[in-house]
PDB file of C-alpha atoms in Angstrom:
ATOM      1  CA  UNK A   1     -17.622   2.915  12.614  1.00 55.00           C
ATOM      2  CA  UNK A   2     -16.631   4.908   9.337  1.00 79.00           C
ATOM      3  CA  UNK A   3     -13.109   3.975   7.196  1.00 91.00           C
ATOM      4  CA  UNK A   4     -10.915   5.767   5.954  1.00 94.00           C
ATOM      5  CA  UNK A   5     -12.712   8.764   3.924  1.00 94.00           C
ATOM      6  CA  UNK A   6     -11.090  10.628   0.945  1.00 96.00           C
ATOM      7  CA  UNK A   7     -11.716  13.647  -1.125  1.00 96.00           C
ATOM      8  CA  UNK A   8     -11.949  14.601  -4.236  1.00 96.00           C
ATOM      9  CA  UNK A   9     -13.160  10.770  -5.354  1.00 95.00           C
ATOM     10  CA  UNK A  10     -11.884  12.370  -8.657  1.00 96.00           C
ATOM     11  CA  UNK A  11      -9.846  15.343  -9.603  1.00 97.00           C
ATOM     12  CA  UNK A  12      -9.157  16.636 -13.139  1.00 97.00           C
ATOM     13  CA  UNK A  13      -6.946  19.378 -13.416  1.00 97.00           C
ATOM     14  CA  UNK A  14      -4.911  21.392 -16.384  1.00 97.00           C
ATOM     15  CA  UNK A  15      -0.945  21.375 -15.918  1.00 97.00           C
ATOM     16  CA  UNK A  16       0.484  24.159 -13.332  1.00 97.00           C
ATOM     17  CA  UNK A  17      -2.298  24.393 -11.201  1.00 97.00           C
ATOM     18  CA  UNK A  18      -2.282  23.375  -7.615  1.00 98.00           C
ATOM     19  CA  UNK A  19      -4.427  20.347  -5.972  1.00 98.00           C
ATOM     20  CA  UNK A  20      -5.109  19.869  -2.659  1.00 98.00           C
ATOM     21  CA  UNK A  21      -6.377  16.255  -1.535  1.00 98.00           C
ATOM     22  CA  UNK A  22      -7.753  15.761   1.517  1.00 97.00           C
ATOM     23  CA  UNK A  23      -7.853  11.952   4.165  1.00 97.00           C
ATOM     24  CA  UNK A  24      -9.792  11.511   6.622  1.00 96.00           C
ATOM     25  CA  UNK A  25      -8.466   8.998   8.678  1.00 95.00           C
ATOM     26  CA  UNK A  26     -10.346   6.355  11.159  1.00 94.00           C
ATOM     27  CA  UNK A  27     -10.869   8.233  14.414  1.00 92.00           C
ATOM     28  CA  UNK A  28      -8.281   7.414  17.350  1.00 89.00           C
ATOM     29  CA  UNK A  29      -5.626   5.903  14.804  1.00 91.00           C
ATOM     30  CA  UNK A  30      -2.389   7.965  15.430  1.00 90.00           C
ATOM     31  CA  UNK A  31      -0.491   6.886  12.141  1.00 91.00           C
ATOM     32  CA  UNK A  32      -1.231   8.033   8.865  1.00 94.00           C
ATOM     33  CA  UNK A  33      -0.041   7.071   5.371  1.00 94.00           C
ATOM     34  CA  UNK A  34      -0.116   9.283   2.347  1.00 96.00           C
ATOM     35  CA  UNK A  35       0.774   6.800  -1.145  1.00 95.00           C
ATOM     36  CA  UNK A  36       0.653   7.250  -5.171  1.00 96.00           C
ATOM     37  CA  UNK A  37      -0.150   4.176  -7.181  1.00 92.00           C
ATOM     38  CA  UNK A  38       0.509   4.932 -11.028  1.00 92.00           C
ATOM     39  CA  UNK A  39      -1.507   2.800 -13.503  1.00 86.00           C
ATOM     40  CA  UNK A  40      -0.486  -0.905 -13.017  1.00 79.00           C
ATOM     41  CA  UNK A  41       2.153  -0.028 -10.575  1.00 83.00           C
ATOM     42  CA  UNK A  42       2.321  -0.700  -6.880  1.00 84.00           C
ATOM     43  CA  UNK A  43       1.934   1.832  -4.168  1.00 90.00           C
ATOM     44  CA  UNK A  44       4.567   4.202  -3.645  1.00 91.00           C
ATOM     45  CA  UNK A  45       5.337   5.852  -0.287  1.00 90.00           C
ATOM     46  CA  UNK A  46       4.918   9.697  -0.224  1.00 94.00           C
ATOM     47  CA  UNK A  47       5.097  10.430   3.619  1.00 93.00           C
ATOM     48  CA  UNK A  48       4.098   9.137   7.092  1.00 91.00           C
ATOM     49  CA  UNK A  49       2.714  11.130  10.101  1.00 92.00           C
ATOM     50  CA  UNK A  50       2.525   9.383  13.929  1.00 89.00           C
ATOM     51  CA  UNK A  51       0.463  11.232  16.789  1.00 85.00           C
ATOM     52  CA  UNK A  52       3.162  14.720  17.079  1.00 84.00           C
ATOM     53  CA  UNK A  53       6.440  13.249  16.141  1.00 86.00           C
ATOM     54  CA  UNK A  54       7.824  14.783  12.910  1.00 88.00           C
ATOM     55  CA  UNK A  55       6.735  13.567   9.952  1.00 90.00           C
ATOM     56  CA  UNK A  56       8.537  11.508   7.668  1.00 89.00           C
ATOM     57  CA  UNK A  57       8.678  13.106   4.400  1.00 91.00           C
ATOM     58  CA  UNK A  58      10.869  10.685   2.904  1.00 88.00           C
ATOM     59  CA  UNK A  59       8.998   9.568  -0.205  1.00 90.00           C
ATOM     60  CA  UNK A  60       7.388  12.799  -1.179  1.00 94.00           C
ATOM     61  CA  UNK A  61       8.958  13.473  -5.191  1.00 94.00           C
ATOM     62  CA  UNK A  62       9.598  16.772  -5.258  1.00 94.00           C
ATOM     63  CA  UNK A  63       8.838  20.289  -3.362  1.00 95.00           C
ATOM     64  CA  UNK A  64       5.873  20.352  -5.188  1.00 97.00           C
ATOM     65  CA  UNK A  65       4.832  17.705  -2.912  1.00 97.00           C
ATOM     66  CA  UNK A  66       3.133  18.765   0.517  1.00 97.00           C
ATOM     67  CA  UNK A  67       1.006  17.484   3.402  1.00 96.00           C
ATOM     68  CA  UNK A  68      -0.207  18.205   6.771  1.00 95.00           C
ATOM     69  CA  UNK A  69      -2.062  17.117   9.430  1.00 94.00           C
ATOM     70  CA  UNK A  70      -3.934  18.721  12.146  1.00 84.00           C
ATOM     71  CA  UNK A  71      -3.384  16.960  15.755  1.00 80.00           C
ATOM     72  CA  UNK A  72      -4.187  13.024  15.253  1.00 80.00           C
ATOM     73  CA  UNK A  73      -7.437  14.072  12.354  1.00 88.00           C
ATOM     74  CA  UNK A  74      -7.411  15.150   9.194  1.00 95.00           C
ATOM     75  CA  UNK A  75      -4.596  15.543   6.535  1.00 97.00           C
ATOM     76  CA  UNK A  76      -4.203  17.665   3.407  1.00 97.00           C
ATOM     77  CA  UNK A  77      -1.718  16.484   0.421  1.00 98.00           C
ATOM     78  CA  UNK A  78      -1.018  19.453  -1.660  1.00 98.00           C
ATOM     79  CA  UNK A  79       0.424  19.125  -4.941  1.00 98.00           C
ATOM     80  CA  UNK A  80       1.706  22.753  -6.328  1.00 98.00           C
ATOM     81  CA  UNK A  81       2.110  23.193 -10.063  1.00 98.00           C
ATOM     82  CA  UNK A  82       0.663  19.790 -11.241  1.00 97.00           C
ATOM     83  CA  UNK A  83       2.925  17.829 -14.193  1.00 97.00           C
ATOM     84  CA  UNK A  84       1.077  15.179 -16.316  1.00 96.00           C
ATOM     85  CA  UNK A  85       3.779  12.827 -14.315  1.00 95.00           C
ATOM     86  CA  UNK A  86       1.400  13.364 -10.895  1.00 97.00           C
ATOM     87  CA  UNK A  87      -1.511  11.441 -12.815  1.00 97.00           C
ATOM     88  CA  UNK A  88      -2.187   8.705 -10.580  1.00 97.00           C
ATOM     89  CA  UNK A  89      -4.315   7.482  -7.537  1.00 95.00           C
ATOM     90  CA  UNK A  90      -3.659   8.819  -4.040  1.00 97.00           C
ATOM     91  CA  UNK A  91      -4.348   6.641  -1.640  1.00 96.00           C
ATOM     92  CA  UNK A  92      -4.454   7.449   1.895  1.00 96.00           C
ATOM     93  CA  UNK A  93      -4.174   4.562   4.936  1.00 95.00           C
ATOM     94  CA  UNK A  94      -4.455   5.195   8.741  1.00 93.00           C
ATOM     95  CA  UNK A  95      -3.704   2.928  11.601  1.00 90.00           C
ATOM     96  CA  UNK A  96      -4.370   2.385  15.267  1.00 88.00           C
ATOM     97  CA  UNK A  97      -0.954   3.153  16.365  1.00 79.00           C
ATOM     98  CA  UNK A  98       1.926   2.737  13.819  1.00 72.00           C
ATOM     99  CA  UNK A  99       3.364  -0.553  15.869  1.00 73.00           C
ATOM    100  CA  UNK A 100       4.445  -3.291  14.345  1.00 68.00           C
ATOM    101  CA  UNK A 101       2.295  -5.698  13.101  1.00 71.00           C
ATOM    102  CA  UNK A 102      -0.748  -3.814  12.649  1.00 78.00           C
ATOM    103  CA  UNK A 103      -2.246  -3.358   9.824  1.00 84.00           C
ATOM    104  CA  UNK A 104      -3.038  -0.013   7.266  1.00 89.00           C
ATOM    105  CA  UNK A 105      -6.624   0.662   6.499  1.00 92.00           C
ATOM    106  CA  UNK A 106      -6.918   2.045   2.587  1.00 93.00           C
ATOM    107  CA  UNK A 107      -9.362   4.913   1.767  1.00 94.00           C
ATOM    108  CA  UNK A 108     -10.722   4.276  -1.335  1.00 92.00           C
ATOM    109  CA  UNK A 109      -8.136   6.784  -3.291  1.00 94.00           C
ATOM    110  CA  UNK A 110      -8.416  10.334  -4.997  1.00 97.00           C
ATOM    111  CA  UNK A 111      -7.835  10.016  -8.429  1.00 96.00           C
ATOM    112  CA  UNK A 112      -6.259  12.515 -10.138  1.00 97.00           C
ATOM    113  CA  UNK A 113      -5.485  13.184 -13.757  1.00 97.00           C
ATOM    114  CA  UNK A 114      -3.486  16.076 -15.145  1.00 97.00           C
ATOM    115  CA  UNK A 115      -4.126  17.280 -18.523  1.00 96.00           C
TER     116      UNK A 115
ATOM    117  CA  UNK B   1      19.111  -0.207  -2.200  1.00 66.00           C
ATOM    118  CA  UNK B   2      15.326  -0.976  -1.132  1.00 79.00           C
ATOM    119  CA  UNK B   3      13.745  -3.432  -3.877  1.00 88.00           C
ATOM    120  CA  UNK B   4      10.868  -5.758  -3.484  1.00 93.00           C
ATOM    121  CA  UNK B   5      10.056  -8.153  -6.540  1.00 95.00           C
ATOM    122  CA  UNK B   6       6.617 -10.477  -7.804  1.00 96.00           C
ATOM    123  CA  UNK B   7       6.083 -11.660 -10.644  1.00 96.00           C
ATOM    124  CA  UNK B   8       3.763  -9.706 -12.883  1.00 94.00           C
ATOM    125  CA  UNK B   9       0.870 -11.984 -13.753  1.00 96.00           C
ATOM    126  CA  UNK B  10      -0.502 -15.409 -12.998  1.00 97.00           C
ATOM    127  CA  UNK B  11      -3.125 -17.394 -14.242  1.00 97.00           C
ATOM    128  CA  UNK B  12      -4.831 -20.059 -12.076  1.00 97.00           C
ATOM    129  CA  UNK B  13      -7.560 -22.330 -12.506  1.00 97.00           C
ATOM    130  CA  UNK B  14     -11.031 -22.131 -10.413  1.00 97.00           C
ATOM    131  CA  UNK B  15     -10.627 -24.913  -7.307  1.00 97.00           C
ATOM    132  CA  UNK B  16      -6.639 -24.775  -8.025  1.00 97.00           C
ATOM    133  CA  UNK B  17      -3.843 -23.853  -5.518  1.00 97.00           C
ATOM    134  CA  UNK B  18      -1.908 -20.842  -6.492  1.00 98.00           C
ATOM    135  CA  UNK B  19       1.611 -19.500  -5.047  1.00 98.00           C
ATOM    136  CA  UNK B  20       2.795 -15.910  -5.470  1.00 98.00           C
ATOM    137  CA  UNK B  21       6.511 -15.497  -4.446  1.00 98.00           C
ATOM    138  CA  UNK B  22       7.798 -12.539  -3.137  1.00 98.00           C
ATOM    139  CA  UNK B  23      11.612 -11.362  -2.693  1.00 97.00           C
ATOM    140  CA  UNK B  24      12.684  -8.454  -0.794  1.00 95.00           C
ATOM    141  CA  UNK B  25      16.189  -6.632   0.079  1.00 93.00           C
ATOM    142  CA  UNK B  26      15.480  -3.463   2.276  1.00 87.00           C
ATOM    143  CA  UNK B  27      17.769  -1.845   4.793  1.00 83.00           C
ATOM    144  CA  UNK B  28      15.419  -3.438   7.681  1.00 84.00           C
ATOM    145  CA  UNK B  29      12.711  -5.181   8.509  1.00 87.00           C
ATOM    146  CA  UNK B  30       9.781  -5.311  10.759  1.00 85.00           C
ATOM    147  CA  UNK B  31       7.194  -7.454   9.316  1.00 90.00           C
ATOM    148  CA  UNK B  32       5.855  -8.638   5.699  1.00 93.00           C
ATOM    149  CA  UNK B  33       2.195  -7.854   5.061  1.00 93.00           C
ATOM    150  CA  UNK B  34       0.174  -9.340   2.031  1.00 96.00           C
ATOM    151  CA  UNK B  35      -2.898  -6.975   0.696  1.00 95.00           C
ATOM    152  CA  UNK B  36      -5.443  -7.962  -1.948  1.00 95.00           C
ATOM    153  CA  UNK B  37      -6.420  -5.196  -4.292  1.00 92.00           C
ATOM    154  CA  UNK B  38      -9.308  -5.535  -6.826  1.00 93.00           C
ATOM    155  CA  UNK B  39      -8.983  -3.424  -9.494  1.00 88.00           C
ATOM    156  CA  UNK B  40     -10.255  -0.235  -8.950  1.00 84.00           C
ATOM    157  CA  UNK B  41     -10.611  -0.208  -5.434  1.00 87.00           C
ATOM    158  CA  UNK B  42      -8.425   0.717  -2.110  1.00 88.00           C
ATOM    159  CA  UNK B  43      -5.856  -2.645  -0.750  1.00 90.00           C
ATOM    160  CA  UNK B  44      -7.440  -4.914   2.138  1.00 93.00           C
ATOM    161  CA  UNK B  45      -5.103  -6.598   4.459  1.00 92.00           C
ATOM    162  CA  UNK B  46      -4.658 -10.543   4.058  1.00 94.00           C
ATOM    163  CA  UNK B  47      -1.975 -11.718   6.266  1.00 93.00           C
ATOM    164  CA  UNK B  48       1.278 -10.600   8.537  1.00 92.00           C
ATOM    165  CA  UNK B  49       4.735 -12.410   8.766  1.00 94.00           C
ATOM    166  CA  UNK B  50       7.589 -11.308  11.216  1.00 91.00           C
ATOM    167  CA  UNK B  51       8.489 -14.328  12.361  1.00 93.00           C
ATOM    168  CA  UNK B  52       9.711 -17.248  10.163  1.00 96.00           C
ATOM    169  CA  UNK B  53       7.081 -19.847   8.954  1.00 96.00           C
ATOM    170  CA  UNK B  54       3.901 -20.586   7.808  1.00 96.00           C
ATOM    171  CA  UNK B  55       0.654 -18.126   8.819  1.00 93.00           C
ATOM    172  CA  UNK B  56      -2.477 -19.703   8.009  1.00 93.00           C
ATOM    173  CA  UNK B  57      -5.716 -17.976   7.341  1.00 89.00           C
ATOM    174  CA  UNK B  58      -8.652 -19.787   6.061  1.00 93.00           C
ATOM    175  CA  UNK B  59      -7.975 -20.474   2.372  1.00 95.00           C
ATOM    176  CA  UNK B  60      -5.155 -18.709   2.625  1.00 96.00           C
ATOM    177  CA  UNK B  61      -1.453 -18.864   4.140  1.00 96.00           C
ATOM    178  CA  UNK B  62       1.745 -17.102   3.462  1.00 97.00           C
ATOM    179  CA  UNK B  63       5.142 -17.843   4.294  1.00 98.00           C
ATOM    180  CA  UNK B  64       8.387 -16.112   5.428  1.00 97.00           C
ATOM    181  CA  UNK B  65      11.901 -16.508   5.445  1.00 97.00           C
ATOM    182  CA  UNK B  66      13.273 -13.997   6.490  1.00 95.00           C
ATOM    183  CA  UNK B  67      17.250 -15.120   6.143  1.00 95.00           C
ATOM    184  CA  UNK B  68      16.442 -16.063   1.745  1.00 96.00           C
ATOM    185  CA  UNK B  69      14.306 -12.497   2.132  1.00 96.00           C
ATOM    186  CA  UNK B  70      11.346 -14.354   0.981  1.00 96.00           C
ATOM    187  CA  UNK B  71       7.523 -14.785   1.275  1.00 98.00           C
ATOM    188  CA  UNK B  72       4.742 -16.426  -0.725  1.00 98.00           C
ATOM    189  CA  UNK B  73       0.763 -16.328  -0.675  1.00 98.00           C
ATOM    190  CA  UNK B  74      -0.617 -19.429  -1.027  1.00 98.00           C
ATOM    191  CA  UNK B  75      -4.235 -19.475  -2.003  1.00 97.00           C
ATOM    192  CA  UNK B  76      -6.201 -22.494  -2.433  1.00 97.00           C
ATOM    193  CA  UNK B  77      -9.520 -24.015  -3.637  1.00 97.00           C
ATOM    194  CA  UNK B  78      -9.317 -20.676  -5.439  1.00 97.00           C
ATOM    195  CA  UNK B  79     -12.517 -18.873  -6.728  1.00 97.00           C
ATOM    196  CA  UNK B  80     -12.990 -16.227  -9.233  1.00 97.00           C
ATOM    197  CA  UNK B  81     -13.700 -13.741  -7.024  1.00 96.00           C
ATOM    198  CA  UNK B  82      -9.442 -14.172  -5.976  1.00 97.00           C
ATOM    199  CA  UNK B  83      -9.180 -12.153  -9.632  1.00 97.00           C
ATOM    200  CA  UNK B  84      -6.990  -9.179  -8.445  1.00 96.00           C
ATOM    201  CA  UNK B  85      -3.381  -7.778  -7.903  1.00 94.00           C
ATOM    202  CA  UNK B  86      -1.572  -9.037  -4.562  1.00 96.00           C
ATOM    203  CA  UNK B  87       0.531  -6.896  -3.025  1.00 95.00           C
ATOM    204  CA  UNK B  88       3.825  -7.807  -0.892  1.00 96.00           C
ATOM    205  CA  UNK B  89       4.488  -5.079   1.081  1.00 93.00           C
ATOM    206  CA  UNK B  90       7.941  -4.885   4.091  1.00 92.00           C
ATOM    207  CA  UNK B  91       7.541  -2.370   6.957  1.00 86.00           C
ATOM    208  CA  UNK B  92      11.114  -0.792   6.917  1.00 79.00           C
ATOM    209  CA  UNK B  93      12.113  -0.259  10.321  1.00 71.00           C
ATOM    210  CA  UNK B  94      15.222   1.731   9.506  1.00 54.00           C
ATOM    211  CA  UNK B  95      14.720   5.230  11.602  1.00 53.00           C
ATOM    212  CA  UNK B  96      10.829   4.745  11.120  1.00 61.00           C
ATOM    213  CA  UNK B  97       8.046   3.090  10.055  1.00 69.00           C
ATOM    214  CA  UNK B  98       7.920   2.651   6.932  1.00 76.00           C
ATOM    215  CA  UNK B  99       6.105   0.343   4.052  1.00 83.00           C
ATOM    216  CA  UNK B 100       7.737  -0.632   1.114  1.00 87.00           C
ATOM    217  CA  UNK B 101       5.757  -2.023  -1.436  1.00 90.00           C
ATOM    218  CA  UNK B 102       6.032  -4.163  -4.565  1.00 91.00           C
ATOM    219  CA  UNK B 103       4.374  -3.893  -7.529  1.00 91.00           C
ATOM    220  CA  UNK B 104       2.207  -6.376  -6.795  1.00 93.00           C
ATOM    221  CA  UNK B 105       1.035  -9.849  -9.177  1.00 96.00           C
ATOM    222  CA  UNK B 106      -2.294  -9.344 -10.920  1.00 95.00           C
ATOM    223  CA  UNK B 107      -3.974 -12.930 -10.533  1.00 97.00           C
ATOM    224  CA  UNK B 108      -6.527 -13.905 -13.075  1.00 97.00           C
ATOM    225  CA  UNK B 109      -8.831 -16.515 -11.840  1.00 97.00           C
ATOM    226  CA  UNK B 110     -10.315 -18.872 -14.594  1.00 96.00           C
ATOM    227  CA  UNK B 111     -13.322 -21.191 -15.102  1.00 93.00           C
TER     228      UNK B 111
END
């Protein structure tokens, strides 16, 4: 079956304008992982959805920082007002269930550079 | 505070054994994961520790204690091909599920 799909594979945009990034995730998986990797960095957390609980927003930077998803499919990162700062890959990961011990599957990224 | 450390870089030597330490302190824990990232492209899962001990995989194994908050990857008979970054990552079970990752260590592989 397909992965994890994401879109824009690349996004250049001018500072203040607003980005929306989009994940598909692997159909049936109920978890889903939004996460920023700056250049030579590692990943950082942005925010976590699971089936209808609430979603845990804990990592996103700022309230520039948005994202939804309908039911158990798609999600939409929104990034209002871009700063050169939000240059970076956006990697998106789903899995089966969000249990323990299983394991995130990576979409191959959005990159996104702010000029 | 949640903080997850690897060393940077290491260099290996083709048909070598290579270990890449990892240290964590994070409010809790449910399970260290290893991912291999070439560069460029999206993390792919290696191995899983929640337990304490070795996990063996093929040419691979990595360890956990979780009482010293520490894991390694071993990787043996290496090839070139094992060039990329390898990333420790905890699942932080504090209110939710959570990943934490490091940095990561960018392996260079050479002939």
């Amino acid at each position: 079956g397909a992965g994890v799909s994401q879109s824009p594979s690349n996004k250049v945009t001018e500072k203040g304008k607003d980005v929306e990034l989009r994940c598909d995730p692997i159909s049936g998986h109920t978890a889903l992982y939004w996460y920023r990797q700056r250049l030579g960095q590692g990943l950082e957390f942005l925010i976590y959805f699971q089936g209808n609980s609430a979603p845990d927003k804990s990592g996103l930077p700022s309230d520039r920082f948005s994202a939804e998803r309908t039911g158990e499919s798609v999600s939409t990162l929104t990034i209002q007002r871009t700063q050169q700062e939000d240059s970076a890959v956006y990697l998106c990961a789903s899995s089966p269930r969000g249990t323990s011990g299983e394991t995130q599957y990576f979409g191959p990224g959005t990159r996104l550079l702010v000029l | 505070g949640q903080n997850i450390d690897q060393p940077t870089e290491m260099t290996a030597t083709e048909g070598a054994i290579v270990q890449i330490n990892c240290t964590y302190q994070t409010s809790g824990f449910n399970g260290l994961f290893w991912y291999q990232q070439h560069a460029g492209e999206a993390p792919t899962f290696l191995s899983y520790n929640v337990l304490d001990g070795l996990e063996e995989k093929g040419r691979f194994s990595s360890f956990l204690s979780r009482s010293k908050g520490y894991s390694y990857l071993l990787l043996k008979e290496l090839q070139m091909k094992d060039s990329a970054s390898y990333l420790c990552a905890v699942r932080d079970r504090a209110g939710t599920y959570k990943y934490i990752f490091g940095t990561g260590t960018r392996l260079k592989v050479l002939a």
